[in-house]
Amino acid sequence: MDVYEALYTTRAMRRVRTDPIPAQVQARILDAAIRAPSGGNTQNWRFILVDDPDVRALLGPLYRDCMAQLWSGGYRERLERARATPDDPASASFLRVQRSAQHLADHFEDVPLFLMAFARNDDSGSSIFPAIWSAQLAARAEGVGSTLTTVLGSFKRAETFTILGVPADRGWEMAACVCFGYPTGRWGVAARRPAHEVAYRNTWGTDVGMNIPEPLWTDATASSVLSPADPASER
Ligand SMILES: Cc1cc2nc3c(=O)[nH]c(=O)nc-3n(C[C@H](O)[C@H](O)[C@H](O)COP(=O)(O)O)c2cc1C
């Protein structure tokens, strides 16, 4: 796959099939991930691939608790505002993400594979997130959808460490739990604020000198439908 296709179409794919991810595909994802850079090439990371249904069954209720905390805590006002103005495009977009995120929570134990990423001495996460994103890009190349999640480490760190047998006293922090599965929906170019609206040239606030109203990468394959019944907006 063209690298730009992977970069443009790797999005949060939260609706996935239960089919297992073959071991050789898992190996390619993991091996691509650990090629990523880390500060000083310290590679101060560990990964746990989780596909055991018993372990996933323990994680499901925990993840749902985390998402419930998110909706009733940090996202409460935003959610209430969106629900009060559902026709506003920003509200509609937020509500689509919320429904999609809740769908993942409701079916968490059905996700066939998780990649748990742990880092040490990396408060900013700058040495672990390149590897995490590489794993997601590699998965895209394999036709495997992924969603980066962080709530388990944020809200249920101790419980998650216990379930996974992670030593609690050696400085490891959980950076992310990436969910992997073959998507039921279709791939598409990620909708983002255009580059020229978020970039400057030479000094802060100075026009970047380019106007990019539409994504520079497009390809008919990006919209090839895997399942017409599952709208892209509800991934
Ligand atoms: C640091 C980080 C944490 C995230 N945590 C969660 C999460 O806990 N649950 C979830 O469903 N999605 C999570 N996401 C996915 C984002 O919601 C998603 O990337 C964003 O809405 C853009 O989606 P799109 O690429 O499909 O347009 C997270 C993404 C990032 C980068």
PDB file of C-alpha atoms and ligand atoms in Angstrom:
ATOM      1  CA  MET A   1       0.000   0.000   0.000  1.00  0.00           C
ATOM      2  CA  ASP A   2       1.118   3.511  -0.818  1.00  0.00           C
ATOM      3  CA  VAL A   3       2.344   5.229   2.339  1.00  0.00           C
ATOM      4  CA  TYR A   4       0.077   8.242   1.698  1.00  0.00           C
ATOM      5  CA  GLU A   5      -2.972   6.031   1.443  1.00  0.00           C
ATOM      6  CA  ALA A   6      -2.156   4.611   4.871  1.00  0.00           C
ATOM      7  CA  LEU A   7      -1.506   8.074   6.300  1.00  0.00           C
ATOM      8  CA  TYR A   8      -4.735   9.551   4.953  1.00  0.00           C
ATOM      9  CA  THR A   9      -7.075   6.652   5.646  1.00  0.00           C
ATOM     10  CA  THR A  10      -5.947   5.341   9.026  1.00  0.00           C
ATOM     11  CA  ARG A  11      -8.846   6.418  11.179  1.00  0.00           C
ATOM     12  CA  ALA A  12     -10.592   5.230  14.312  1.00  0.00           C
ATOM     13  CA  MET A  13     -12.369   2.046  13.177  1.00  0.00           C
ATOM     14  CA  ARG A  14     -14.465   1.107  16.191  1.00  0.00           C
ATOM     15  CA  ARG A  15     -16.903  -1.288  14.521  1.00  0.00           C
ATOM     16  CA  VAL A  16     -15.002  -4.470  13.842  1.00  0.00           C
ATOM     17  CA  ARG A  17     -15.680  -8.124  13.174  1.00  0.00           C
ATOM     18  CA  THR A  18     -14.849 -10.771  15.733  1.00  0.00           C
ATOM     19  CA  ASP A  19     -12.641 -12.734  13.297  1.00  0.00           C
ATOM     20  CA  PRO A  20      -9.211 -13.329  14.839  1.00  0.00           C
ATOM     21  CA  ILE A  21      -6.188 -11.507  13.479  1.00  0.00           C
ATOM     22  CA  PRO A  22      -3.812 -14.183  12.104  1.00  0.00           C
ATOM     23  CA  ALA A  23      -0.522 -14.608  13.960  1.00  0.00           C
ATOM     24  CA  GLN A  24       1.582 -13.575  10.950  1.00  0.00           C
ATOM     25  CA  VAL A  25      -0.439 -10.355  10.600  1.00  0.00           C
ATOM     26  CA  GLN A  26       0.044  -9.660  14.313  1.00  0.00           C
ATOM     27  CA  ALA A  27       3.768 -10.267  13.839  1.00  0.00           C
ATOM     28  CA  ARG A  28       3.991  -7.756  10.986  1.00  0.00           C
ATOM     29  CA  ILE A  29       2.107  -5.137  13.003  1.00  0.00           C
ATOM     30  CA  LEU A  30       4.303  -5.633  16.069  1.00  0.00           C
ATOM     31  CA  ASP A  31       7.566  -5.754  14.149  1.00  0.00           C
ATOM     32  CA  ALA A  32       6.642  -2.550  12.270  1.00  0.00           C
ATOM     33  CA  ALA A  33       5.788  -0.877  15.566  1.00  0.00           C
ATOM     34  CA  ILE A  34       9.162  -1.545  17.193  1.00  0.00           C
ATOM     35  CA  ARG A  35      10.969   0.034  14.189  1.00  0.00           C
ATOM     36  CA  ALA A  36       9.666   3.411  15.369  1.00  0.00           C
ATOM     37  CA  PRO A  37      11.987   6.035  16.846  1.00  0.00           C
ATOM     38  CA  SER A  38      12.352   6.733  20.560  1.00  0.00           C
ATOM     39  CA  GLY A  39      14.432   9.419  22.267  1.00  0.00           C
ATOM     40  CA  GLY A  40      18.082   8.277  22.288  1.00  0.00           C
ATOM     41  CA  ASN A  41      16.844   5.011  20.796  1.00  0.00           C
ATOM     42  CA  THR A  42      16.200   3.890  24.370  1.00  0.00           C
ATOM     43  CA  GLN A  43      13.227   1.721  23.311  1.00  0.00           C
ATOM     44  CA  ASN A  44      12.011   1.921  26.861  1.00  0.00           C
ATOM     45  CA  TRP A  45       8.801   0.169  25.944  1.00  0.00           C
ATOM     46  CA  ARG A  46       6.932  -3.076  26.403  1.00  0.00           C
ATOM     47  CA  PHE A  47       3.898  -4.332  24.512  1.00  0.00           C
ATOM     48  CA  ILE A  48       1.285  -6.915  25.404  1.00  0.00           C
ATOM     49  CA  LEU A  49      -0.816  -8.481  22.669  1.00  0.00           C
ATOM     50  CA  VAL A  50      -4.122  -9.553  24.178  1.00  0.00           C
ATOM     51  CA  ASP A  51      -6.327 -12.009  22.303  1.00  0.00           C
ATOM     52  CA  ASP A  52      -7.331 -14.407  25.099  1.00  0.00           C
ATOM     53  CA  PRO A  53     -11.154 -14.236  25.442  1.00  0.00           C
ATOM     54  CA  ASP A  54     -10.878 -14.675  29.219  1.00  0.00           C
ATOM     55  CA  VAL A  55      -8.614 -11.646  29.535  1.00  0.00           C
ATOM     56  CA  ARG A  56     -10.783  -9.629  27.144  1.00  0.00           C
ATOM     57  CA  ALA A  57     -13.830 -10.548  29.236  1.00  0.00           C
ATOM     58  CA  LEU A  58     -12.157  -9.010  32.285  1.00  0.00           C
ATOM     59  CA  LEU A  59     -11.239  -5.843  30.407  1.00  0.00           C
ATOM     60  CA  GLY A  60     -14.704  -5.205  28.933  1.00  0.00           C
ATOM     61  CA  PRO A  61     -16.493  -4.064  32.110  1.00  0.00           C
ATOM     62  CA  LEU A  62     -13.454  -2.005  33.116  1.00  0.00           C
ATOM     63  CA  TYR A  63     -13.419  -0.220  29.772  1.00  0.00           C
ATOM     64  CA  ARG A  64     -17.155   0.488  29.979  1.00  0.00           C
ATOM     65  CA  ASP A  65     -16.654   2.007  33.454  1.00  0.00           C
ATOM     66  CA  CYS A  66     -13.929   4.236  32.017  1.00  0.00           C
ATOM     67  CA  MET A  67     -16.141   5.470  29.210  1.00  0.00           C
ATOM     68  CA  ALA A  68     -19.024   6.081  31.632  1.00  0.00           C
ATOM     69  CA  GLN A  69     -16.635   8.218  33.697  1.00  0.00           C
ATOM     70  CA  LEU A  70     -15.629  10.094  30.574  1.00  0.00           C
ATOM     71  CA  TRP A  71     -19.196  10.869  29.509  1.00  0.00           C
ATOM     72  CA  SER A  72     -20.243  11.929  33.004  1.00  0.00           C
ATOM     73  CA  GLY A  73     -17.006  13.791  33.730  1.00  0.00           C
ATOM     74  CA  GLY A  74     -14.766  15.558  31.236  1.00  0.00           C
ATOM     75  CA  TYR A  75     -17.170  15.267  28.315  1.00  0.00           C
ATOM     76  CA  ARG A  76     -20.424  15.904  30.192  1.00  0.00           C
ATOM     77  CA  GLU A  77     -20.982  19.536  29.201  1.00  0.00           C
ATOM     78  CA  ARG A  78     -19.961  18.938  25.597  1.00  0.00           C
ATOM     79  CA  LEU A  79     -22.296  15.972  25.363  1.00  0.00           C
ATOM     80  CA  GLU A  80     -25.204  17.892  26.893  1.00  0.00           C
ATOM     81  CA  ARG A  81     -24.612  20.800  24.511  1.00  0.00           C
ATOM     82  CA  ALA A  82     -24.464  18.475  21.506  1.00  0.00           C
ATOM     83  CA  ARG A  83     -27.639  16.681  22.547  1.00  0.00           C
ATOM     84  CA  ALA A  84     -29.399  20.030  22.939  1.00  0.00           C
ATOM     85  CA  THR A  85     -28.364  21.142  19.425  1.00  0.00           C
ATOM     86  CA  PRO A  86     -28.205  17.900  17.413  1.00  0.00           C
ATOM     87  CA  ASP A  87     -28.682  19.670  14.066  1.00  0.00           C
ATOM     88  CA  ASP A  88     -25.604  21.830  14.492  1.00  0.00           C
ATOM     89  CA  PRO A  89     -22.850  20.234  12.332  1.00  0.00           C
ATOM     90  CA  ALA A  90     -20.280  20.280  15.164  1.00  0.00           C
ATOM     91  CA  SER A  91     -22.807  18.672  17.523  1.00  0.00           C
ATOM     92  CA  ALA A  92     -23.754  16.064  14.929  1.00  0.00           C
ATOM     93  CA  SER A  93     -20.091  15.233  14.413  1.00  0.00           C
ATOM     94  CA  PHE A  94     -19.459  14.943  18.159  1.00  0.00           C
ATOM     95  CA  LEU A  95     -22.534  12.772  18.637  1.00  0.00           C
ATOM     96  CA  ARG A  96     -21.353  10.449  15.844  1.00  0.00           C
ATOM     97  CA  VAL A  97     -17.995  10.014  17.590  1.00  0.00           C
ATOM     98  CA  GLN A  98     -19.766   9.491  20.908  1.00  0.00           C
ATOM     99  CA  ARG A  99     -22.039   6.783  19.470  1.00  0.00           C
ATOM    100  CA  SER A 100     -19.102   5.127  17.782  1.00  0.00           C
ATOM    101  CA  ALA A 101     -16.992   5.246  20.972  1.00  0.00           C
ATOM    102  CA  GLN A 102     -19.881   3.858  23.015  1.00  0.00           C
ATOM    103  CA  HIS A 103     -20.339   1.076  20.459  1.00  0.00           C
ATOM    104  CA  LEU A 104     -16.719   0.083  21.006  1.00  0.00           C
ATOM    105  CA  ALA A 105     -17.275   0.137  24.769  1.00  0.00           C
ATOM    106  CA  ASP A 106     -20.443  -1.965  24.477  1.00  0.00           C
ATOM    107  CA  HIS A 107     -18.590  -4.593  22.417  1.00  0.00           C
ATOM    108  CA  PHE A 108     -15.139  -4.271  23.937  1.00  0.00           C
ATOM    109  CA  GLU A 109     -14.645  -7.956  24.747  1.00  0.00           C
ATOM    110  CA  ASP A 110     -15.588  -8.862  21.148  1.00  0.00           C
ATOM    111  CA  VAL A 111     -12.608  -6.937  19.750  1.00  0.00           C
ATOM    112  CA  PRO A 112     -10.274  -9.738  18.588  1.00  0.00           C
ATOM    113  CA  LEU A 113      -6.961  -8.109  19.452  1.00  0.00           C
ATOM    114  CA  PHE A 114      -5.575  -5.423  21.723  1.00  0.00           C
ATOM    115  CA  LEU A 115      -2.081  -4.022  21.749  1.00  0.00           C
ATOM    116  CA  MET A 116      -1.271  -2.631  25.172  1.00  0.00           C
ATOM    117  CA  ALA A 117       1.668  -0.228  25.049  1.00  0.00           C
ATOM    118  CA  PHE A 118       3.751   0.616  28.103  1.00  0.00           C
ATOM    119  CA  ALA A 119       6.551   3.140  28.466  1.00  0.00           C
ATOM    120  CA  ARG A 120       9.017   4.209  31.146  1.00  0.00           C
ATOM    121  CA  ASN A 121      10.624   7.631  31.707  1.00  0.00           C
ATOM    122  CA  ASP A 122       8.443   9.084  28.977  1.00  0.00           C
ATOM    123  CA  ASP A 123       6.069  11.534  30.651  1.00  0.00           C
ATOM    124  CA  SER A 124       5.220  13.262  27.379  1.00  0.00           C
ATOM    125  CA  GLY A 125       4.586   9.988  25.551  1.00  0.00           C
ATOM    126  CA  SER A 126       6.794  11.240  22.732  1.00  0.00           C
ATOM    127  CA  SER A 127       8.863   8.054  22.711  1.00  0.00           C
ATOM    128  CA  ILE A 128       5.965   5.602  22.651  1.00  0.00           C
ATOM    129  CA  PHE A 129       3.352   7.194  20.403  1.00  0.00           C
ATOM    130  CA  PRO A 130       5.431   6.886  17.212  1.00  0.00           C
ATOM    131  CA  ALA A 131       5.459   3.098  17.777  1.00  0.00           C
ATOM    132  CA  ILE A 132       1.749   3.050  18.526  1.00  0.00           C
ATOM    133  CA  TRP A 133       0.945   4.991  15.357  1.00  0.00           C
ATOM    134  CA  SER A 134       3.265   2.754  13.322  1.00  0.00           C
ATOM    135  CA  ALA A 135       1.306  -0.243  14.586  1.00  0.00           C
ATOM    136  CA  GLN A 136      -1.921   1.406  13.417  1.00  0.00           C
ATOM    137  CA  LEU A 137      -0.453   2.251  10.009  1.00  0.00           C
ATOM    138  CA  ALA A 138       0.871  -1.299   9.594  1.00  0.00           C
ATOM    139  CA  ALA A 139      -2.562  -2.622  10.532  1.00  0.00           C
ATOM    140  CA  ARG A 140      -4.093  -0.358   7.873  1.00  0.00           C
ATOM    141  CA  ALA A 141      -1.770  -1.879   5.292  1.00  0.00           C
ATOM    142  CA  GLU A 142      -3.021  -5.304   6.399  1.00  0.00           C
ATOM    143  CA  GLY A 143      -6.671  -4.261   6.060  1.00  0.00           C
ATOM    144  CA  VAL A 144      -7.044  -4.294   9.834  1.00  0.00           C
ATOM    145  CA  GLY A 145      -8.859  -1.401  11.487  1.00  0.00           C
ATOM    146  CA  SER A 146      -7.642   0.105  14.741  1.00  0.00           C
ATOM    147  CA  THR A 147      -8.637   2.545  17.437  1.00  0.00           C
ATOM    148  CA  LEU A 148      -6.233   4.150  19.837  1.00  0.00           C
ATOM    149  CA  THR A 149      -7.660   4.325  23.354  1.00  0.00           C
ATOM    150  CA  THR A 150      -6.164   5.679  26.550  1.00  0.00           C
ATOM    151  CA  VAL A 151      -8.957   5.539  29.106  1.00  0.00           C
ATOM    152  CA  LEU A 152      -7.929   2.235  30.727  1.00  0.00           C
ATOM    153  CA  GLY A 153      -4.566   3.691  31.723  1.00  0.00           C
ATOM    154  CA  SER A 154      -6.154   6.965  32.814  1.00  0.00           C
ATOM    155  CA  PHE A 155      -9.065   5.671  34.887  1.00  0.00           C
ATOM    156  CA  LYS A 156      -8.351   2.017  35.691  1.00  0.00           C
ATOM    157  CA  ARG A 157      -4.580   1.742  35.781  1.00  0.00           C
ATOM    158  CA  ALA A 158      -4.295  -0.466  38.893  1.00  0.00           C
ATOM    159  CA  GLU A 159      -7.041  -2.862  37.816  1.00  0.00           C
ATOM    160  CA  THR A 160      -5.632  -3.145  34.292  1.00  0.00           C
ATOM    161  CA  PHE A 161      -2.116  -3.773  35.617  1.00  0.00           C
ATOM    162  CA  THR A 162      -3.464  -6.535  37.851  1.00  0.00           C
ATOM    163  CA  ILE A 163      -5.376  -8.234  35.022  1.00  0.00           C
ATOM    164  CA  LEU A 164      -2.340  -8.096  32.717  1.00  0.00           C
ATOM    165  CA  GLY A 165       0.216  -8.931  35.411  1.00  0.00           C
ATOM    166  CA  VAL A 166       2.150  -5.700  34.824  1.00  0.00           C
ATOM    167  CA  PRO A 167       4.641  -4.966  37.632  1.00  0.00           C
ATOM    168  CA  ALA A 168       3.332  -1.893  39.429  1.00  0.00           C
ATOM    169  CA  ASP A 169       6.651  -0.864  40.970  1.00  0.00           C
ATOM    170  CA  ARG A 170       9.063  -0.633  38.037  1.00  0.00           C
ATOM    171  CA  GLY A 171       8.062   2.666  36.542  1.00  0.00           C
ATOM    172  CA  TRP A 172       5.914   1.364  33.714  1.00  0.00           C
ATOM    173  CA  GLU A 173       2.993   3.502  32.617  1.00  0.00           C
ATOM    174  CA  MET A 174       0.286   2.397  30.246  1.00  0.00           C
ATOM    175  CA  ALA A 175       0.319   4.698  27.222  1.00  0.00           C
ATOM    176  CA  ALA A 176      -2.462   3.138  25.201  1.00  0.00           C
ATOM    177  CA  CYS A 177      -4.647   0.190  24.427  1.00  0.00           C
ATOM    178  CA  VAL A 178      -5.010  -0.109  20.656  1.00  0.00           C
ATOM    179  CA  CYS A 179      -8.037  -2.112  19.514  1.00  0.00           C
ATOM    180  CA  PHE A 180      -7.633  -4.088  16.281  1.00  0.00           C
ATOM    181  CA  GLY A 181     -10.159  -5.857  14.100  1.00  0.00           C
ATOM    182  CA  TYR A 182     -11.314  -6.230  10.513  1.00  0.00           C
ATOM    183  CA  PRO A 183     -13.687  -3.295   9.971  1.00  0.00           C
ATOM    184  CA  THR A 184     -17.361  -3.667   9.179  1.00  0.00           C
ATOM    185  CA  GLY A 185     -17.409  -0.170   7.680  1.00  0.00           C
ATOM    186  CA  ARG A 186     -15.411   1.420   4.924  1.00  0.00           C
ATOM    187  CA  TRP A 187     -12.099   3.192   4.839  1.00  0.00           C
ATOM    188  CA  GLY A 188     -12.103   6.894   4.092  1.00  0.00           C
ATOM    189  CA  VAL A 189      -9.915   9.957   4.249  1.00  0.00           C
ATOM    190  CA  ALA A 190      -9.815  11.431   7.745  1.00  0.00           C
ATOM    191  CA  ALA A 191     -11.734  14.709   7.967  1.00  0.00           C
ATOM    192  CA  ARG A 192      -9.515  17.360   9.503  1.00  0.00           C
ATOM    193  CA  ARG A 193      -9.216  21.118   9.716  1.00  0.00           C
ATOM    194  CA  PRO A 194      -7.162  22.141   6.668  1.00  0.00           C
ATOM    195  CA  ALA A 195      -3.399  22.446   7.123  1.00  0.00           C
ATOM    196  CA  HIS A 196      -3.299  26.147   6.253  1.00  0.00           C
ATOM    197  CA  GLU A 197      -5.659  26.907   9.145  1.00  0.00           C
ATOM    198  CA  VAL A 198      -3.359  25.311  11.711  1.00  0.00           C
ATOM    199  CA  ALA A 199       0.111  26.129  10.360  1.00  0.00           C
ATOM    200  CA  TYR A 200       2.213  29.281  10.100  1.00  0.00           C
ATOM    201  CA  ARG A 201       5.465  30.150   8.365  1.00  0.00           C
ATOM    202  CA  ASN A 202       8.591  31.292  10.188  1.00  0.00           C
ATOM    203  CA  THR A 203       6.763  33.082  12.986  1.00  0.00           C
ATOM    204  CA  TRP A 204       3.572  32.407  14.901  1.00  0.00           C
ATOM    205  CA  GLY A 205       0.530  33.837  13.188  1.00  0.00           C
ATOM    206  CA  THR A 206       2.178  34.436   9.801  1.00  0.00           C
ATOM    207  CA  ASP A 207       0.361  32.937   6.821  1.00  0.00           C
ATOM    208  CA  VAL A 208       1.921  29.612   5.835  1.00  0.00           C
ATOM    209  CA  GLY A 209       1.703  30.624   2.188  1.00  0.00           C
ATOM    210  CA  MET A 210      -0.286  27.681   0.908  1.00  0.00           C
ATOM    211  CA  ASN A 211      -3.961  26.964   0.622  1.00  0.00           C
ATOM    212  CA  ILE A 212      -5.052  23.326   0.842  1.00  0.00           C
ATOM    213  CA  PRO A 213      -8.837  23.270   0.998  1.00  0.00           C
ATOM    214  CA  GLU A 214      -9.090  19.594  -0.020  1.00  0.00           C
ATOM    215  CA  PRO A 215      -6.947  16.569   0.956  1.00  0.00           C
ATOM    216  CA  LEU A 216      -3.993  16.250  -1.419  1.00  0.00           C
ATOM    217  CA  TRP A 217      -4.293  12.477  -1.488  1.00  0.00           C
ATOM    218  CA  THR A 218      -7.436  10.943  -2.930  1.00  0.00           C
ATOM    219  CA  ASP A 219      -7.992   7.589  -4.511  1.00  0.00           C
ATOM    220  CA  ALA A 220     -11.035   5.622  -5.534  1.00  0.00           C
ATOM    221  CA  THR A 221      -9.791   2.721  -3.435  1.00  0.00           C
ATOM    222  CA  ALA A 222     -10.206   4.858  -0.317  1.00  0.00           C
ATOM    223  CA  SER A 223     -13.949   4.658  -0.681  1.00  0.00           C
ATOM    224  CA  SER A 224     -14.197   1.002  -1.666  1.00  0.00           C
ATOM    225  CA  VAL A 225     -17.164  -0.256   0.284  1.00  0.00           C
ATOM    226  CA  LEU A 226     -16.647  -3.239   2.557  1.00  0.00           C
ATOM    227  CA  SER A 227     -20.142  -3.198   3.968  1.00  0.00           C
ATOM    228  CA  PRO A 228     -22.701  -0.775   2.511  1.00  0.00           C
ATOM    229  CA  ALA A 229     -24.945  -1.373   5.504  1.00  0.00           C
ATOM    230  CA  ASP A 230     -22.521   0.320   7.870  1.00  0.00           C
ATOM    231  CA  PRO A 231     -22.188   4.046   7.158  1.00  0.00           C
ATOM    232  CA  ALA A 232     -18.668   5.440   7.379  1.00  0.00           C
ATOM    233  CA  SER A 233     -19.845   8.173   9.709  1.00  0.00           C
ATOM    234  CA  GLU A 234     -20.827   5.554  12.267  1.00  0.00           C
ATOM    235  CA  ARG A 235     -17.502   3.772  12.359  1.00  0.00           C
TER     236      ARG A 235
HETATM  237  C1  LIG B   1      -4.452  10.172  22.602  1.00  0.00           C
HETATM  238  C2  LIG B   1      -5.736   9.588  22.044  1.00  0.00           C
HETATM  239  C3  LIG B   1      -6.629   8.977  22.915  1.00  0.00           C
HETATM  240  C4  LIG B   1      -7.819   8.417  22.424  1.00  0.00           C
HETATM  241  N1  LIG B   1      -8.642   7.755  23.288  1.00  0.00           N
HETATM  242  C5  LIG B   1      -9.772   7.182  22.816  1.00  0.00           C
HETATM  243  C6  LIG B   1     -10.598   6.403  23.681  1.00  0.00           C
HETATM  244  O1  LIG B   1     -10.317   6.231  24.874  1.00  0.00           O
HETATM  245  N2  LIG B   1     -11.716   5.818  23.142  1.00  0.00           N
HETATM  246  C7  LIG B   1     -12.044   5.970  21.827  1.00  0.00           C
HETATM  247  O2  LIG B   1     -13.064   5.406  21.383  1.00  0.00           O
HETATM  248  N3  LIG B   1     -11.272   6.689  20.969  1.00  0.00           N
HETATM  249  C8  LIG B   1     -10.134   7.280  21.440  1.00  0.00           C
HETATM  250  N4  LIG B   1      -9.308   7.975  20.579  1.00  0.00           N
HETATM  251  C9  LIG B   1      -9.667   8.084  19.147  1.00  0.00           C
HETATM  252  C10 LIG B   1     -10.083   9.494  18.783  1.00  0.00           C
HETATM  253  O3  LIG B   1     -11.357   9.763  19.271  1.00  0.00           O
HETATM  254  C11 LIG B   1     -10.040   9.600  17.251  1.00  0.00           C
HETATM  255  O4  LIG B   1      -8.716   9.396  16.840  1.00  0.00           O
HETATM  256  C12 LIG B   1     -10.527  10.950  16.767  1.00  0.00           C
HETATM  257  O5  LIG B   1     -11.887  11.133  17.093  1.00  0.00           O
HETATM  258  C13 LIG B   1     -10.359  11.094  15.258  1.00  0.00           C
HETATM  259  O6  LIG B   1     -11.100  10.069  14.644  1.00  0.00           O
HETATM  260  P1  LIG B   1     -10.966   9.780  13.086  1.00  0.00           P
HETATM  261  O7  LIG B   1      -9.507   9.547  12.833  1.00  0.00           O
HETATM  262  O8  LIG B   1     -11.793   8.572  12.836  1.00  0.00           O
HETATM  263  O9  LIG B   1     -11.449  10.992  12.360  1.00  0.00           O
HETATM  264  C14 LIG B   1      -8.133   8.519  21.051  1.00  0.00           C
HETATM  265  C15 LIG B   1      -7.216   9.127  20.180  1.00  0.00           C
HETATM  266  C16 LIG B   1      -6.029   9.640  20.658  1.00  0.00           C
HETATM  267  C17 LIG B   1      -5.036  10.261  19.687  1.00  0.00           C
END
